[in-house]
Amino acid sequence: MNYHRPVMLNECIEGLNIRPDGVYVDVTFGGGGHSRAIMEVLNECGRLYAFDQDADAMANAIEDSRFELIHENFRYLKSFLRLRGVRRVNGIIADLGVSSHQFDVAERGFSTRQNGELDLRMDRRQEMTARDLVNNADEAELTKILRMYGELPNAYQMAKAIVRYRAEKSIDTTFDLREAVSHHLPRGMENKYLAMLFQALRIEVNGELEALKAMLQQAVEILEPQGRLVVMSYHSLEDRLVKNFFKTGNFEGELKKDFYGNPIVPLKLVTRKAVVASETELQENNRARSAKLRVAERCAE
């Protein structure tokens, strides 16, 4: 089964600048593409820990004594590494967003093109689903979610349509939701607007931006000096957080300075601008189109 094809694999591995005897963390294991590439560089003393909150990813675990796959959200990065006696690492990689496998399995609800239960949970151990959200959130809350996380220009109209539809019939499937908002999808841009809608609900259901913030803050705490942090994002909300944090050490992008006017930053940029996929890769892997890769290095303490 082709679970997920990693985007910009070579650029990610180069960005990590792997020490063969180092300790590394892949916080978004998925199909294990990045992890397998890291393992090829590590020697017998090297170690790789991986995280994934999706139970489906556990089937892809690598059979190797130097590797361990942890079934948890990366927001708990520091805690679960400490449980294993790991306090410092040499590099961390995060490939954010939804895996190809999650899109392909209709009953997960990630695809706007297949009918399935309106679920959208990355971790099916959690209780709230997108179905719960669209059937229970009030109009004001839905508008806020669609505007903030989907950046939908017609968030208010869409939220209103969802509330009107569910008054007559429960919104249980992906196609129910499509039907509910069908009159608010601009002609020729239906798929784009649906993708923005599903993105908004997915981010809210999974608490994705808060988890990303927690992971980035913990990454700085556990990285060795000169340790690398490699993050690939797929939409502007994620990329903005990563860009600001890499540049300033905070999510607002406000550069703080010490008494002498020197910037107080925990990371040094390795990539000045976001790296994007080559034309060749774009032709072979459509998912690479929206990917932005950023690399930073932990400053000396």
mmCIF file with all atom_site columns, C-alpha atoms in Angstrom, residues 3 11 16 59-60 67 74 83 87 90 104 115 121 157 161-164 176 210 236 244 277 300:
data_model
loop_
_atom_site.group_PDB
_atom_site.id
_atom_site.type_symbol
_atom_site.label_atom_id
_atom_site.label_alt_id
_atom_site.label_comp_id
_atom_site.label_asym_id
_atom_site.label_entity_id
_atom_site.label_seq_id
_atom_site.pdbx_PDB_ins_code
_atom_site.Cartn_x
_atom_site.Cartn_y
_atom_site.Cartn_z
_atom_site.occupancy
_atom_site.B_iso_or_equiv
_atom_site.pdbx_formal_charge
_atom_site.auth_seq_id
_atom_site.auth_comp_id
_atom_site.auth_asym_id
_atom_site.auth_atom_id
_atom_site.pdbx_PDB_model_num
ATOM 1  C CA . TYR A 1 3   ? 0.549   5.149  2.351  1.00 0.00 ? 3   TYR A CA 1
ATOM 2  C CA . GLU A 1 11  ? 15.870  18.634 0.787  1.00 0.00 ? 11  GLU A CA 1
ATOM 3  C CA . LEU A 1 16  ? 18.708  17.918 9.012  1.00 0.00 ? 16  LEU A CA 1
ATOM 4  C CA . ALA A 1 59  ? 1.315   -0.470 10.758 1.00 0.00 ? 59  ALA A CA 1
ATOM 5  C CA . ASN A 1 60  ? 4.245   1.234  9.006  1.00 0.00 ? 60  ASN A CA 1
ATOM 6  C CA . PHE A 1 67  ? 13.939  3.016  16.060 1.00 0.00 ? 67  PHE A CA 1
ATOM 7  C CA . PHE A 1 74  ? 3.617   15.743 18.777 1.00 0.00 ? 74  PHE A CA 1
ATOM 8  C CA . LEU A 1 83  ? 9.852   8.992  29.595 1.00 0.00 ? 83  LEU A CA 1
ATOM 9  C CA . ARG A 1 87  ? 16.542  15.064 27.141 1.00 0.00 ? 87  ARG A CA 1
ATOM 10 C CA . ASN A 1 90  ? 20.322  16.523 17.321 1.00 0.00 ? 90  ASN A CA 1
ATOM 11 C CA . ASP A 1 104 ? -7.683  8.117  0.299  1.00 0.00 ? 104 ASP A CA 1
ATOM 12 C CA . ASN A 1 115 ? -18.579 10.421 0.456  1.00 0.00 ? 115 ASN A CA 1
ATOM 13 C CA . ARG A 1 121 ? -9.975  13.316 13.423 1.00 0.00 ? 121 ARG A CA 1
ATOM 14 C CA . GLN A 1 157 ? -22.814 32.902 4.540  1.00 0.00 ? 157 GLN A CA 1
ATOM 15 C CA . ALA A 1 161 ? -26.160 27.809 5.357  1.00 0.00 ? 161 ALA A CA 1
ATOM 16 C CA . ILE A 1 162 ? -24.865 25.014 7.628  1.00 0.00 ? 162 ILE A CA 1
ATOM 17 C CA . VAL A 1 163 ? -27.138 26.102 10.488 1.00 0.00 ? 163 VAL A CA 1
ATOM 18 C CA . ARG A 1 164 ? -30.142 26.365 8.136  1.00 0.00 ? 164 ARG A CA 1
ATOM 19 C CA . ASP A 1 176 ? -24.171 16.266 3.378  1.00 0.00 ? 176 ASP A CA 1
ATOM 20 C CA . GLU A 1 210 ? -2.026  24.961 19.170 1.00 0.00 ? 210 GLU A CA 1
ATOM 21 C CA . SER A 1 236 ? -0.314  29.947 5.124  1.00 0.00 ? 236 SER A CA 1
ATOM 22 C CA . ASN A 1 244 ? 7.755   33.930 12.778 1.00 0.00 ? 244 ASN A CA 1
ATOM 23 C CA . ALA A 1 277 ? 9.561   21.797 -4.703 1.00 0.00 ? 277 ALA A CA 1
ATOM 24 C CA . ALA A 1 300 ? 24.712  28.086 21.077 1.00 0.00 ? 300 ALA A CA 1
#
